PDB file of C-alpha atoms in Angstrom:
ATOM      1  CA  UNK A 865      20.553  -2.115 -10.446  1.00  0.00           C
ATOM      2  CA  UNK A 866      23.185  -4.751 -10.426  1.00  0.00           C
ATOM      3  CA  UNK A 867      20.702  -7.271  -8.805  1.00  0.00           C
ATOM      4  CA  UNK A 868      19.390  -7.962 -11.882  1.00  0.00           C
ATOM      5  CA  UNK A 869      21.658  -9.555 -14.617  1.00  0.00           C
ATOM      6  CA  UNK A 870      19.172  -9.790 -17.217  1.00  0.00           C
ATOM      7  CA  UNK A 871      16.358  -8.016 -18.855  1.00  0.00           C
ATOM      8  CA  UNK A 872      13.535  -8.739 -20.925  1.00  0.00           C
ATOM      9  CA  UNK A 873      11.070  -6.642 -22.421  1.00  0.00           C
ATOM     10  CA  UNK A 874       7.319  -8.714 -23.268  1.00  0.00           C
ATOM     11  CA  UNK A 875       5.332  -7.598 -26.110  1.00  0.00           C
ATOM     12  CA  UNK A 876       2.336  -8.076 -27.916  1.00  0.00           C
ATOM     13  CA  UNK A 877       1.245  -9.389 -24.540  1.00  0.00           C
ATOM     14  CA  UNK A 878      -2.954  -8.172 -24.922  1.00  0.00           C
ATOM     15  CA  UNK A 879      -5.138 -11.179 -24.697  1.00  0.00           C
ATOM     16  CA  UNK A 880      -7.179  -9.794 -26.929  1.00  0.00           C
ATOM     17  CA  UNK A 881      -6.487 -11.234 -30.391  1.00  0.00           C
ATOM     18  CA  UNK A 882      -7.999  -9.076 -32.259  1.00  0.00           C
ATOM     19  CA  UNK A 883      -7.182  -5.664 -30.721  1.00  0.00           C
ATOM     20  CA  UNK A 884      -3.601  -7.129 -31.055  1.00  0.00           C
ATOM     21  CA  UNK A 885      -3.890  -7.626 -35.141  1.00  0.00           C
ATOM     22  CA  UNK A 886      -5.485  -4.296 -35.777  1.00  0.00           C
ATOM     23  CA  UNK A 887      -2.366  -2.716 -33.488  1.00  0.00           C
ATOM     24  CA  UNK A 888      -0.054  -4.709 -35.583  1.00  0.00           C
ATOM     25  CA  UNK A 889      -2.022  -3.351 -39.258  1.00  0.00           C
ATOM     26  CA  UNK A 890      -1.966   0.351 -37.461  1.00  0.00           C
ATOM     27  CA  UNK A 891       1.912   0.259 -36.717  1.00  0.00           C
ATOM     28  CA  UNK A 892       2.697  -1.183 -40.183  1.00  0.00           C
ATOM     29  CA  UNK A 893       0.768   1.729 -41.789  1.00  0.00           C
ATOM     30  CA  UNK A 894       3.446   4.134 -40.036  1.00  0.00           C
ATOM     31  CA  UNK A 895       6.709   1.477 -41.195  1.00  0.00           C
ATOM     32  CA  UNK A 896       6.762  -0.912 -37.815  1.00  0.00           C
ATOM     33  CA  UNK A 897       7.361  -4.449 -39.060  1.00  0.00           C
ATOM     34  CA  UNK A 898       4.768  -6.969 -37.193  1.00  0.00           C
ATOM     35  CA  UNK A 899       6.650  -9.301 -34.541  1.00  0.00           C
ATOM     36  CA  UNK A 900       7.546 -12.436 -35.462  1.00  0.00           C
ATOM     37  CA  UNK A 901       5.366 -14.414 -32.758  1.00  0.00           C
ATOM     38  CA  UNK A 902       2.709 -12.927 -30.245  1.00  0.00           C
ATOM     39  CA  UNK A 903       3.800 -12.467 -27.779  1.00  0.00           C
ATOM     40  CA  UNK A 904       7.078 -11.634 -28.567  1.00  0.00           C
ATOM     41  CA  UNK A 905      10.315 -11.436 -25.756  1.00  0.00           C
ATOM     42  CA  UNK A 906      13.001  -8.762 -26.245  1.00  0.00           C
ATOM     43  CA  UNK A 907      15.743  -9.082 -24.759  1.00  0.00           C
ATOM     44  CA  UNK A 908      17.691  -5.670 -23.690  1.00  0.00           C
ATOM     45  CA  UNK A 909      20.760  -4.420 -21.151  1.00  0.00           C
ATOM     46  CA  UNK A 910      20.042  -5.007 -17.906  1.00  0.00           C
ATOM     47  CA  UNK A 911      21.995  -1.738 -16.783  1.00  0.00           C
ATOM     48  CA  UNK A 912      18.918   0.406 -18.619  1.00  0.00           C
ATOM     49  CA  UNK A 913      16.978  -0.721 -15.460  1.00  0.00           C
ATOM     50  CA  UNK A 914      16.914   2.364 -12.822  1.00  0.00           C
ATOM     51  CA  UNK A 915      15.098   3.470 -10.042  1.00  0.00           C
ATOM     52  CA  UNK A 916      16.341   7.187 -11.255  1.00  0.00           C
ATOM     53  CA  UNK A 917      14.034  10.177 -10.746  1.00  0.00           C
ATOM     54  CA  UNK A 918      15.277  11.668 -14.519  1.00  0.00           C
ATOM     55  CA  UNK A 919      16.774   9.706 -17.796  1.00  0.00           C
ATOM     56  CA  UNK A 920      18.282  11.171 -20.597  1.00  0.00           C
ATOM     57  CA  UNK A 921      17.264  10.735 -23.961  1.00  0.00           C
ATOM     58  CA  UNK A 922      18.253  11.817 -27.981  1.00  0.00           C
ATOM     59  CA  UNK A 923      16.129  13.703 -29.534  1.00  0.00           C
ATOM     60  CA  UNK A 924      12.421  14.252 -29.615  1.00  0.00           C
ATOM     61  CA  UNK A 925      10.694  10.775 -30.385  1.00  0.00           C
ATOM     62  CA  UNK A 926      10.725   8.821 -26.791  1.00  0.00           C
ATOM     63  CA  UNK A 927       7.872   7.777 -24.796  1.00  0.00           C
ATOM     64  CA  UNK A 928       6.825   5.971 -21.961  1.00  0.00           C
ATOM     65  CA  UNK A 929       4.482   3.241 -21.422  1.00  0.00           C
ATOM     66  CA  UNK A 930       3.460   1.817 -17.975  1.00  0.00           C
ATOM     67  CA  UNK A 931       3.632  -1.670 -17.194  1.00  0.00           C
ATOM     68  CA  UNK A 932       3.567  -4.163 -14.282  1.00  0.00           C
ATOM     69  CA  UNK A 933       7.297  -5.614 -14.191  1.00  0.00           C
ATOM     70  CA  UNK A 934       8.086  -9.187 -12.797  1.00  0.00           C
ATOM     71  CA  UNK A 935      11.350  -9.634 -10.663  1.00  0.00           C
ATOM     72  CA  UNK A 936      12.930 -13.444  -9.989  1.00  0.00           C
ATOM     73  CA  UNK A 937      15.014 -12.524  -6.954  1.00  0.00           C
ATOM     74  CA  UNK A 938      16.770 -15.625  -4.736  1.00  0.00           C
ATOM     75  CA  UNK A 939      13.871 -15.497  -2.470  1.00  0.00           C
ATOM     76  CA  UNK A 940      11.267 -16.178  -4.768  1.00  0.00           C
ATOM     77  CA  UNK A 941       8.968 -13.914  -7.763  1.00  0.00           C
ATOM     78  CA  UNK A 942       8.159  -9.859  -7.233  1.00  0.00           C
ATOM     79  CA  UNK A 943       5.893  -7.405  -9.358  1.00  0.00           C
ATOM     80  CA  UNK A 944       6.578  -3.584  -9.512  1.00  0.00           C
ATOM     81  CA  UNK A 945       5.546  -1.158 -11.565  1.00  0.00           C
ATOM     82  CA  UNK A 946       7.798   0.103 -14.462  1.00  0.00           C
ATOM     83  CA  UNK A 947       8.267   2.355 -17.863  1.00  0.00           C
ATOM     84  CA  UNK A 948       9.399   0.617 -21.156  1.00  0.00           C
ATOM     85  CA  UNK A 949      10.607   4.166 -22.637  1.00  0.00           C
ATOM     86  CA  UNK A 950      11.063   3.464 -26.179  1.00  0.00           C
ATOM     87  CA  UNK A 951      12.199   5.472 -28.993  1.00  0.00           C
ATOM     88  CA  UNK A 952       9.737   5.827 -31.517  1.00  0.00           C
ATOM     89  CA  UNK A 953      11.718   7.291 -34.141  1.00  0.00           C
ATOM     90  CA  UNK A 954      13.674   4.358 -34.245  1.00  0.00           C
ATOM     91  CA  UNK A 955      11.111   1.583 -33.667  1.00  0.00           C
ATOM     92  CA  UNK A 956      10.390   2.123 -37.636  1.00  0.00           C
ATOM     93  CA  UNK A 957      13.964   0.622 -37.878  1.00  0.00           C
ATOM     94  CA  UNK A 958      13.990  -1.993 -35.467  1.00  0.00           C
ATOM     95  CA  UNK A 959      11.977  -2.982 -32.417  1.00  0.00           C
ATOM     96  CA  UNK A 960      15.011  -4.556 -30.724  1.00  0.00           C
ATOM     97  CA  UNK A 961      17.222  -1.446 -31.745  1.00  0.00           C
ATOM     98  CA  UNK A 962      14.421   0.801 -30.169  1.00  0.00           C
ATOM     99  CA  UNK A 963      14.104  -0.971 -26.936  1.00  0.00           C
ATOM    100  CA  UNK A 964      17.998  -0.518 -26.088  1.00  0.00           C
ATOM    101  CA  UNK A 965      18.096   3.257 -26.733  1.00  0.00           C
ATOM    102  CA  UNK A 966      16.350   4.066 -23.405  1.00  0.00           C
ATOM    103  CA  UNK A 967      16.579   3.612 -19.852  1.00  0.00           C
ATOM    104  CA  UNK A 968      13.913   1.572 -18.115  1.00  0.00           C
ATOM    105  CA  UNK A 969      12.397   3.270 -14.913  1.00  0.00           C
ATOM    106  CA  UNK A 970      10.916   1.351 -12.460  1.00  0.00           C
ATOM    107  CA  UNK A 971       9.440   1.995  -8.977  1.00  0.00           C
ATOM    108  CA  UNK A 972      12.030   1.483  -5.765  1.00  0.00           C
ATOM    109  CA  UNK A 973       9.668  -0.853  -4.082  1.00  0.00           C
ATOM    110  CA  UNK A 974       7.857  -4.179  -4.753  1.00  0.00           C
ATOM    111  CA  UNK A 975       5.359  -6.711  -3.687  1.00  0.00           C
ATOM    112  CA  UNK A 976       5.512  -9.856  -3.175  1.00  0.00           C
ATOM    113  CA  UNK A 977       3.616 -12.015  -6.351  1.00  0.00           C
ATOM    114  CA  UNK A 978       2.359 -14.342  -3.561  1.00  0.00           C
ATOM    115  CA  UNK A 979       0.940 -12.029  -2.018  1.00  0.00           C
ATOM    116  CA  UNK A 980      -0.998 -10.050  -5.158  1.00  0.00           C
ATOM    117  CA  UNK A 981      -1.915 -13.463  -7.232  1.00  0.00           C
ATOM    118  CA  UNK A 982      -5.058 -14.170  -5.377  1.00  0.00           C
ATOM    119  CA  UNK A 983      -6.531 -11.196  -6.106  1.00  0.00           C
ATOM    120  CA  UNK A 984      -4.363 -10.179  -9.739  1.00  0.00           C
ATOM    121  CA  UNK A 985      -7.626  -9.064 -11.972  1.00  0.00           C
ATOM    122  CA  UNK A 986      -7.824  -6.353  -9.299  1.00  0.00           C
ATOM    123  CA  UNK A 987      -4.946  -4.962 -10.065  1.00  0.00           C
ATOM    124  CA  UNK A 988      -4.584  -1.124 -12.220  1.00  0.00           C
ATOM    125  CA  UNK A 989      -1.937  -0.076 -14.193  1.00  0.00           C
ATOM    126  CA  UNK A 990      -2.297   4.353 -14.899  1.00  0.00           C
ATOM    127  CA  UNK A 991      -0.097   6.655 -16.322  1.00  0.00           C
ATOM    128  CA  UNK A 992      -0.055  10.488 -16.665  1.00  0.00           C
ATOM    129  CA  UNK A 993       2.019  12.205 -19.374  1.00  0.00           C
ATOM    130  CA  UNK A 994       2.451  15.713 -18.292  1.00  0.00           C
ATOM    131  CA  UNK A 995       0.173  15.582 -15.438  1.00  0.00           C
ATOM    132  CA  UNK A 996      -2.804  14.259 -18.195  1.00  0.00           C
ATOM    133  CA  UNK A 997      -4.024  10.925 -17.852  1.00  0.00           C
ATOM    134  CA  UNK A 998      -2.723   8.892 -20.337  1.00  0.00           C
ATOM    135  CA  UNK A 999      -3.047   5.022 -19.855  1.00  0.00           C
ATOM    136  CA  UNK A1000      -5.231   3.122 -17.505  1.00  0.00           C
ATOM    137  CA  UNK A1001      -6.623   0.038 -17.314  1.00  0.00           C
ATOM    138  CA  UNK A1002      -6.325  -3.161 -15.281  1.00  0.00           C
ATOM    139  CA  UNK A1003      -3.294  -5.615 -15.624  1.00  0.00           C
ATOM    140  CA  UNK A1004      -5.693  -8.645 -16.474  1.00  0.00           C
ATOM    141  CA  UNK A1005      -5.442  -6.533 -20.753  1.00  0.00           C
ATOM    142  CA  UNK A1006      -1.973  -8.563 -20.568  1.00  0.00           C
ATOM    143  CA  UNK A1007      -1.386 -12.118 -20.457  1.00  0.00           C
ATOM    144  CA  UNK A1008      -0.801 -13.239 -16.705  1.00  0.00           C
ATOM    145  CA  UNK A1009       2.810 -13.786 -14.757  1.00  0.00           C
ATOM    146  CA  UNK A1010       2.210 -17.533 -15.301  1.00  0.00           C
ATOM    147  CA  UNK A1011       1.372 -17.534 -19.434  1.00  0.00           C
ATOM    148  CA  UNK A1012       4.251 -15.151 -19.752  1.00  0.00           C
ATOM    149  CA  UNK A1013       6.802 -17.051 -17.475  1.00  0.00           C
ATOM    150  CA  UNK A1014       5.419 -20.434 -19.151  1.00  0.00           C
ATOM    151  CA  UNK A1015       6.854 -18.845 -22.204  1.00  0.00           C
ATOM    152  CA  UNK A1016       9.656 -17.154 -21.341  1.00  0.00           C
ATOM    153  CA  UNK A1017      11.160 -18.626 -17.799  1.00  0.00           C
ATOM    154  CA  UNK A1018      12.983 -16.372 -16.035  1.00  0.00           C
ATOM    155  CA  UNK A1019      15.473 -17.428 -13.057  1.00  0.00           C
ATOM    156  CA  UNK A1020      16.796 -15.746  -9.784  1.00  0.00           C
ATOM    157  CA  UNK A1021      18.573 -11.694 -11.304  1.00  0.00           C
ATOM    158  CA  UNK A1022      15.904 -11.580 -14.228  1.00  0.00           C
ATOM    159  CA  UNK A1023      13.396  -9.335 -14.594  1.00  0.00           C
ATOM    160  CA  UNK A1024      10.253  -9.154 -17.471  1.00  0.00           C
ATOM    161  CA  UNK A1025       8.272  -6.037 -18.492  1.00  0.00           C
ATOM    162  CA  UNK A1026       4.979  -7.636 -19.004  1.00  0.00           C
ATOM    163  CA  UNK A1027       3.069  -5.526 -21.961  1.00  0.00           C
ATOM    164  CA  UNK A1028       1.187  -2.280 -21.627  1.00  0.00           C
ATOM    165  CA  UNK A1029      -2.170  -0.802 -22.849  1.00  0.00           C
ATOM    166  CA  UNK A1030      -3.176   1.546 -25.289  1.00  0.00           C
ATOM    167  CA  UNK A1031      -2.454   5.087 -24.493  1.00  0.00           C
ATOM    168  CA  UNK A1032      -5.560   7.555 -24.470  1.00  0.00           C
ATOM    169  CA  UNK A1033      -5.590  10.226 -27.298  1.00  0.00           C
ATOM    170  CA  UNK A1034      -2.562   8.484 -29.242  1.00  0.00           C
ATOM    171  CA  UNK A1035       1.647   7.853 -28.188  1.00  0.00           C
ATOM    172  CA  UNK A1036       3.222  11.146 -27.589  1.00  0.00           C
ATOM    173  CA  UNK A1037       6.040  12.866 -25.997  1.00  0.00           C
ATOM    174  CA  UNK A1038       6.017  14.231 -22.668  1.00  0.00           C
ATOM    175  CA  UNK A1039       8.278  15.897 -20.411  1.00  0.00           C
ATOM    176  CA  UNK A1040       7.311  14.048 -17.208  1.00  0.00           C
ATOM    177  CA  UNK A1041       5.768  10.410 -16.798  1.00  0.00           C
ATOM    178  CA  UNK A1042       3.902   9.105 -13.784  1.00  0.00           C
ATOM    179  CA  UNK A1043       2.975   5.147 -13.471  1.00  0.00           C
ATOM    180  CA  UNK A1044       1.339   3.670 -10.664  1.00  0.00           C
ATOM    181  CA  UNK A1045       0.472   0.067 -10.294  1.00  0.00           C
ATOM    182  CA  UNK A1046      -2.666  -0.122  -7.831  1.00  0.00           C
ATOM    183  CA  UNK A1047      -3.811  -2.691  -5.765  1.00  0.00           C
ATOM    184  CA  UNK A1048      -7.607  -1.441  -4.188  1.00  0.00           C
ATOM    185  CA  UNK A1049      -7.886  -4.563  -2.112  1.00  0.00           C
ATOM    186  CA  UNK A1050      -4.973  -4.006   0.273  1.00  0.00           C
ATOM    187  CA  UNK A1051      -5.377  -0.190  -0.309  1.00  0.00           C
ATOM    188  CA  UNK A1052      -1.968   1.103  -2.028  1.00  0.00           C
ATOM    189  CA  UNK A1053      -0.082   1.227  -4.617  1.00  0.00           C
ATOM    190  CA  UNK A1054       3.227   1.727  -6.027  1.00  0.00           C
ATOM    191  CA  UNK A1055       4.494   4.716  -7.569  1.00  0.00           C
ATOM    192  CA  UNK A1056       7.143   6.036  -9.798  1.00  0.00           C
ATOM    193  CA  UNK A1057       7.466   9.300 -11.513  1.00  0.00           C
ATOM    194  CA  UNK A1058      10.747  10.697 -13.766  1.00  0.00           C
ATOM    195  CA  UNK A1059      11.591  13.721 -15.523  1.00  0.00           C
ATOM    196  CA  UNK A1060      12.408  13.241 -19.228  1.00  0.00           C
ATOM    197  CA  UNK A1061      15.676  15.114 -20.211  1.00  0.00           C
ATOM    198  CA  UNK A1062      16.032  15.181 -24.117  1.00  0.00           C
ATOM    199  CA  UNK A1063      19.621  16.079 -25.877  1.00  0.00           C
ATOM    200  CA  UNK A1064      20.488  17.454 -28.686  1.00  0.00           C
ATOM    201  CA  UNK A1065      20.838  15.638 -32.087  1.00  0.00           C
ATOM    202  CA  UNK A1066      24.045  16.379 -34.175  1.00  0.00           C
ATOM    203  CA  UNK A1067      23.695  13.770 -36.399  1.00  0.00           C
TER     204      UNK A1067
END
Protein backbone atom coordinates (compact mmCIF):
# COMPACT_ATOMS: atom_id res chain seq x y z
CA UNK A 1 0.00 0.00 0.00
CA UNK A 2 2.85 2.29 -0.70
CA UNK A 3 0.57 4.51 -2.94
CA UNK A 4 -0.62 6.10 -0.16
CA UNK A 5 1.83 8.14 2.08
CA UNK A 6 -0.58 9.27 4.51
CA UNK A 7 -3.51 8.25 6.54
CA UNK A 8 -6.23 9.74 8.33
CA UNK A 9 -8.84 8.33 10.31
CA UNK A 10 -12.38 10.88 10.56
CA UNK A 11 -14.40 10.73 13.58
CA UNK A 12 -17.31 11.93 15.18
CA UNK A 13 -18.35 12.40 11.57
CA UNK A 14 -22.63 11.71 12.24
CA UNK A 15 -24.54 14.73 11.22
CA UNK A 16 -26.66 14.17 13.72
CA UNK A 17 -25.78 16.40 16.69
CA UNK A 18 -27.44 14.95 19.05
CA UNK A 19 -26.96 11.19 18.47
CA UNK A 20 -23.26 12.37 18.42
CA UNK A 21 -23.43 13.94 22.24
CA UNK A 22 -25.30 11.05 23.71
CA UNK A 23 -22.37 8.66 21.94
CA UNK A 24 -19.85 10.91 23.45
CA UNK A 25 -21.87 10.75 27.34
CA UNK A 26 -22.17 6.71 26.58
CA UNK A 27 -18.31 6.26 25.86
CA UNK A 28 -17.34 8.49 28.83
CA UNK A 29 -19.49 6.28 31.13
CA UNK A 30 -17.06 3.27 30.09
CA UNK A 31 -13.56 5.84 30.53
CA UNK A 32 -13.36 7.24 26.64
CA UNK A 33 -12.43 10.91 26.92
CA UNK A 34 -14.83 13.08 24.44
CA UNK A 35 -12.79 14.46 21.28
CA UNK A 36 -11.61 17.63 21.35
CA UNK A 37 -13.66 19.02 18.21
CA UNK A 38 -16.48 17.17 16.16
CA UNK A 39 -15.47 15.98 13.91
CA UNK A 40 -12.27 15.10 14.91
CA UNK A 41 -9.11 13.88 12.26
CA UNK A 42 -6.66 11.20 13.45
CA UNK A 43 -3.93 10.87 11.95
CA UNK A 44 -2.31 7.14 11.83
CA UNK A 45 0.60 5.00 9.73
CA UNK A 46 -0.12 4.78 6.44
CA UNK A 47 1.51 1.17 6.22
CA UNK A 48 -1.71 -0.14 8.54
CA UNK A 49 -3.59 0.29 5.18
CA UNK A 50 -3.98 -3.36 3.45
CA UNK A 51 -5.93 -4.99 1.04
CA UNK A 52 -5.00 -8.35 3.20
CA UNK A 53 -7.56 -11.15 3.48
CA UNK A 54 -6.39 -11.71 7.52
CA UNK A 55 -4.67 -9.10 10.17
CA UNK A 56 -3.25 -9.91 13.27
CA UNK A 57 -4.16 -8.51 16.39
CA UNK A 58 -3.20 -8.59 20.56
CA UNK A 59 -5.45 -9.81 22.54
CA UNK A 60 -9.19 -9.98 22.74
CA UNK A 61 -10.60 -6.28 22.56
CA UNK A 62 -10.46 -5.35 18.58
CA UNK A 63 -13.24 -4.62 16.37
CA UNK A 64 -14.18 -3.53 13.15
CA UNK A 65 -16.28 -0.84 11.90
CA UNK A 66 -17.24 -0.28 8.19
CA UNK A 67 -16.77 2.85 6.53
CA UNK A 68 -16.67 4.49 3.06
CA UNK A 69 -12.83 5.53 2.62
CA UNK A 70 -11.76 8.52 0.34
CA UNK A 71 -8.50 8.10 -1.82
CA UNK A 72 -6.61 11.45 -3.46
CA UNK A 73 -4.67 9.58 -6.14
CA UNK A 74 -2.69 11.82 -9.08
CA UNK A 75 -5.62 11.37 -11.25
CA UNK A 76 -8.12 12.85 -9.23
CA UNK A 77 -10.55 11.67 -5.76
CA UNK A 78 -11.72 7.70 -5.21
CA UNK A 79 -14.16 6.11 -2.53
CA UNK A 80 -13.81 2.41 -1.37
CA UNK A 81 -15.01 0.71 1.24
CA UNK A 82 -12.83 0.06 4.38
CA UNK A 83 -12.50 -1.26 8.26
CA UNK A 84 -11.16 1.17 10.98
CA UNK A 85 -10.24 -1.96 13.35
CA UNK A 86 -9.66 -0.39 16.59
CA UNK A 87 -8.66 -1.69 19.84
CA UNK A 88 -11.10 -1.15 22.35
CA UNK A 89 -9.21 -2.04 25.28
CA UNK A 90 -7.00 0.63 24.62
CA UNK A 91 -9.32 3.37 23.32
CA UNK A 92 -10.01 3.96 27.29
CA UNK A 93 -6.32 5.14 27.15
CA UNK A 94 -6.11 7.02 24.14
CA UNK A 95 -8.08 7.35 20.92
CA UNK A 96 -4.95 8.15 18.89
CA UNK A 97 -3.00 5.23 20.71
CA UNK A 98 -6.01 2.91 19.76
CA UNK A 99 -6.23 3.80 16.17
CA UNK A 100 -2.41 2.79 15.50
CA UNK A 101 -2.63 -0.68 17.11
CA UNK A 102 -4.50 -2.17 14.10
CA UNK A 103 -4.29 -2.68 10.55
CA UNK A 104 -6.80 -0.94 8.33
CA UNK A 105 -8.52 -3.28 5.67
CA UNK A 106 -9.87 -1.94 2.80
CA UNK A 107 -11.45 -3.34 -0.41
CA UNK A 108 -8.89 -3.92 -3.62
CA UNK A 109 -11.06 -1.91 -5.88
CA UNK A 110 -12.57 1.62 -6.11
CA UNK A 111 -14.85 4.00 -7.82
CA UNK A 112 -14.43 6.87 -9.14
CA UNK A 113 -16.08 9.95 -6.65
CA UNK A 114 -17.17 11.57 -9.96
CA UNK A 115 -18.82 9.07 -10.85
CA UNK A 116 -20.86 8.16 -7.31
CA UNK A 117 -21.44 12.07 -6.21
CA UNK A 118 -24.54 12.54 -8.21
CA UNK A 119 -26.26 10.00 -6.73
CA UNK A 120 -24.12 9.78 -2.95
CA UNK A 121 -27.43 9.59 -0.52
CA UNK A 122 -27.91 6.30 -2.39
CA UNK A 123 -25.15 4.91 -1.27
CA UNK A 124 -25.09 1.75 1.82
CA UNK A 125 -22.51 1.03 4.02
CA UNK A 126 -23.25 -3.01 5.86
CA UNK A 127 -21.23 -5.05 7.85
CA UNK A 128 -21.52 -8.65 9.19
CA UNK A 129 -19.56 -9.77 12.26
CA UNK A 130 -19.45 -13.46 12.14
CA UNK A 131 -21.76 -13.88 9.34
CA UNK A 132 -24.56 -11.62 11.64
CA UNK A 133 -25.49 -8.40 10.42
CA UNK A 134 -23.97 -5.91 12.29
CA UNK A 135 -23.96 -2.29 10.81
CA UNK A 136 -26.02 -0.89 8.03
CA UNK A 137 -27.14 2.15 7.03
CA UNK A 138 -26.59 4.67 4.23
CA UNK A 139 -23.35 6.85 3.94
CA UNK A 140 -25.46 10.19 3.95
CA UNK A 141 -25.32 9.26 8.63
CA UNK A 142 -21.69 10.86 7.94
CA UNK A 143 -20.80 14.19 6.90
CA UNK A 144 -20.18 14.23 2.99
CA UNK A 145 -16.57 13.93 0.99
CA UNK A 146 -16.83 17.72 0.53
CA UNK A 147 -17.60 18.88 4.51
CA UNK A 148 -14.93 16.42 5.46
CA UNK A 149 -12.27 17.42 2.78
CA UNK A 150 -13.32 21.23 3.50
CA UNK A 151 -11.97 20.38 6.87
CA UNK A 152 -9.35 18.28 6.50
CA UNK A 153 -7.78 18.63 2.70
CA UNK A 154 -6.19 15.84 1.60
CA UNK A 155 -3.67 15.85 -1.53
CA UNK A 156 -2.56 13.26 -4.24
CA UNK A 157 -1.12 9.61 -1.70
CA UNK A 158 -3.74 10.50 1.14
CA UNK A 159 -6.42 8.66 2.06
CA UNK A 160 -9.52 9.52 4.87
CA UNK A 161 -11.75 6.97 6.66
CA UNK A 162 -14.88 8.94 6.71
CA UNK A 163 -16.91 7.85 10.11
CA UNK A 164 -19.08 4.81 10.63
CA UNK A 165 -22.53 4.01 12.18
CA UNK A 166 -23.69 2.48 15.14
CA UNK A 167 -23.30 -1.19 15.31
CA UNK A 168 -26.61 -3.29 15.91
CA UNK A 169 -26.82 -5.11 19.34
CA UNK A 170 -23.62 -3.20 20.78
CA UNK A 171 -19.39 -3.25 19.62
CA UNK A 172 -18.12 -6.71 19.92
CA UNK A 173 -15.49 -9.03 18.85
CA UNK A 174 -15.69 -11.21 16.00
CA UNK A 175 -13.63 -13.60 14.27
CA UNK A 176 -14.49 -12.58 10.69
CA UNK A 177 -15.71 -9.05 9.33
CA UNK A 178 -17.51 -8.42 6.07
CA UNK A 179 -18.09 -4.62 4.72
CA UNK A 180 -19.64 -3.79 1.61
CA UNK A 181 -20.19 -0.35 0.31
CA UNK A 182 -23.35 -0.53 -2.14
CA UNK A 183 -24.30 1.50 -4.81
CA UNK A 184 -28.22 0.22 -6.03
CA UNK A 185 -28.26 2.70 -8.85
CA UNK A 186 -25.45 1.28 -10.99
CA UNK A 187 -26.17 -2.19 -9.43
CA UNK A 188 -22.86 -3.29 -7.41
CA UNK A 189 -20.95 -2.90 -4.87
CA UNK A 190 -17.67 -3.31 -3.36
CA UNK A 191 -16.64 -5.89 -1.08
CA UNK A 192 -14.08 -6.81 1.43
CA UNK A 193 -14.02 -9.52 3.95
CA UNK A 194 -10.83 -10.57 6.51
CA UNK A 195 -10.22 -13.09 9.00
CA UNK A 196 -9.30 -11.73 12.46
CA UNK A 197 -6.19 -13.56 13.92
CA UNK A 198 -5.78 -12.64 17.70
CA UNK A 199 -2.25 -13.36 19.66
CA UNK A 200 -1.46 -14.02 22.74
CA UNK A 201 -0.89 -11.42 25.54
CA UNK A 202 2.28 -11.87 27.77
CA UNK A 203 2.20 -8.75 29.23
Amino acid sequence: MNEFQQLVIAGWTGRDEAALRKHIKELEEIGVRPPKSTPIFYRVSANLLTMAAQIQVSGPDTSGEVEFVLLAKPDGLWVTVGSDHTDRKAETIGVSLSKQLCSKPIAKDAWRYDEVKPHWEKLVLRAWADGELYQEGAVTAMRSPEDLMGRYPLKPGWAMFCGTLAAKGGIRPANVFRMELEDPLRKRKLVHEYRIDVLPVEG
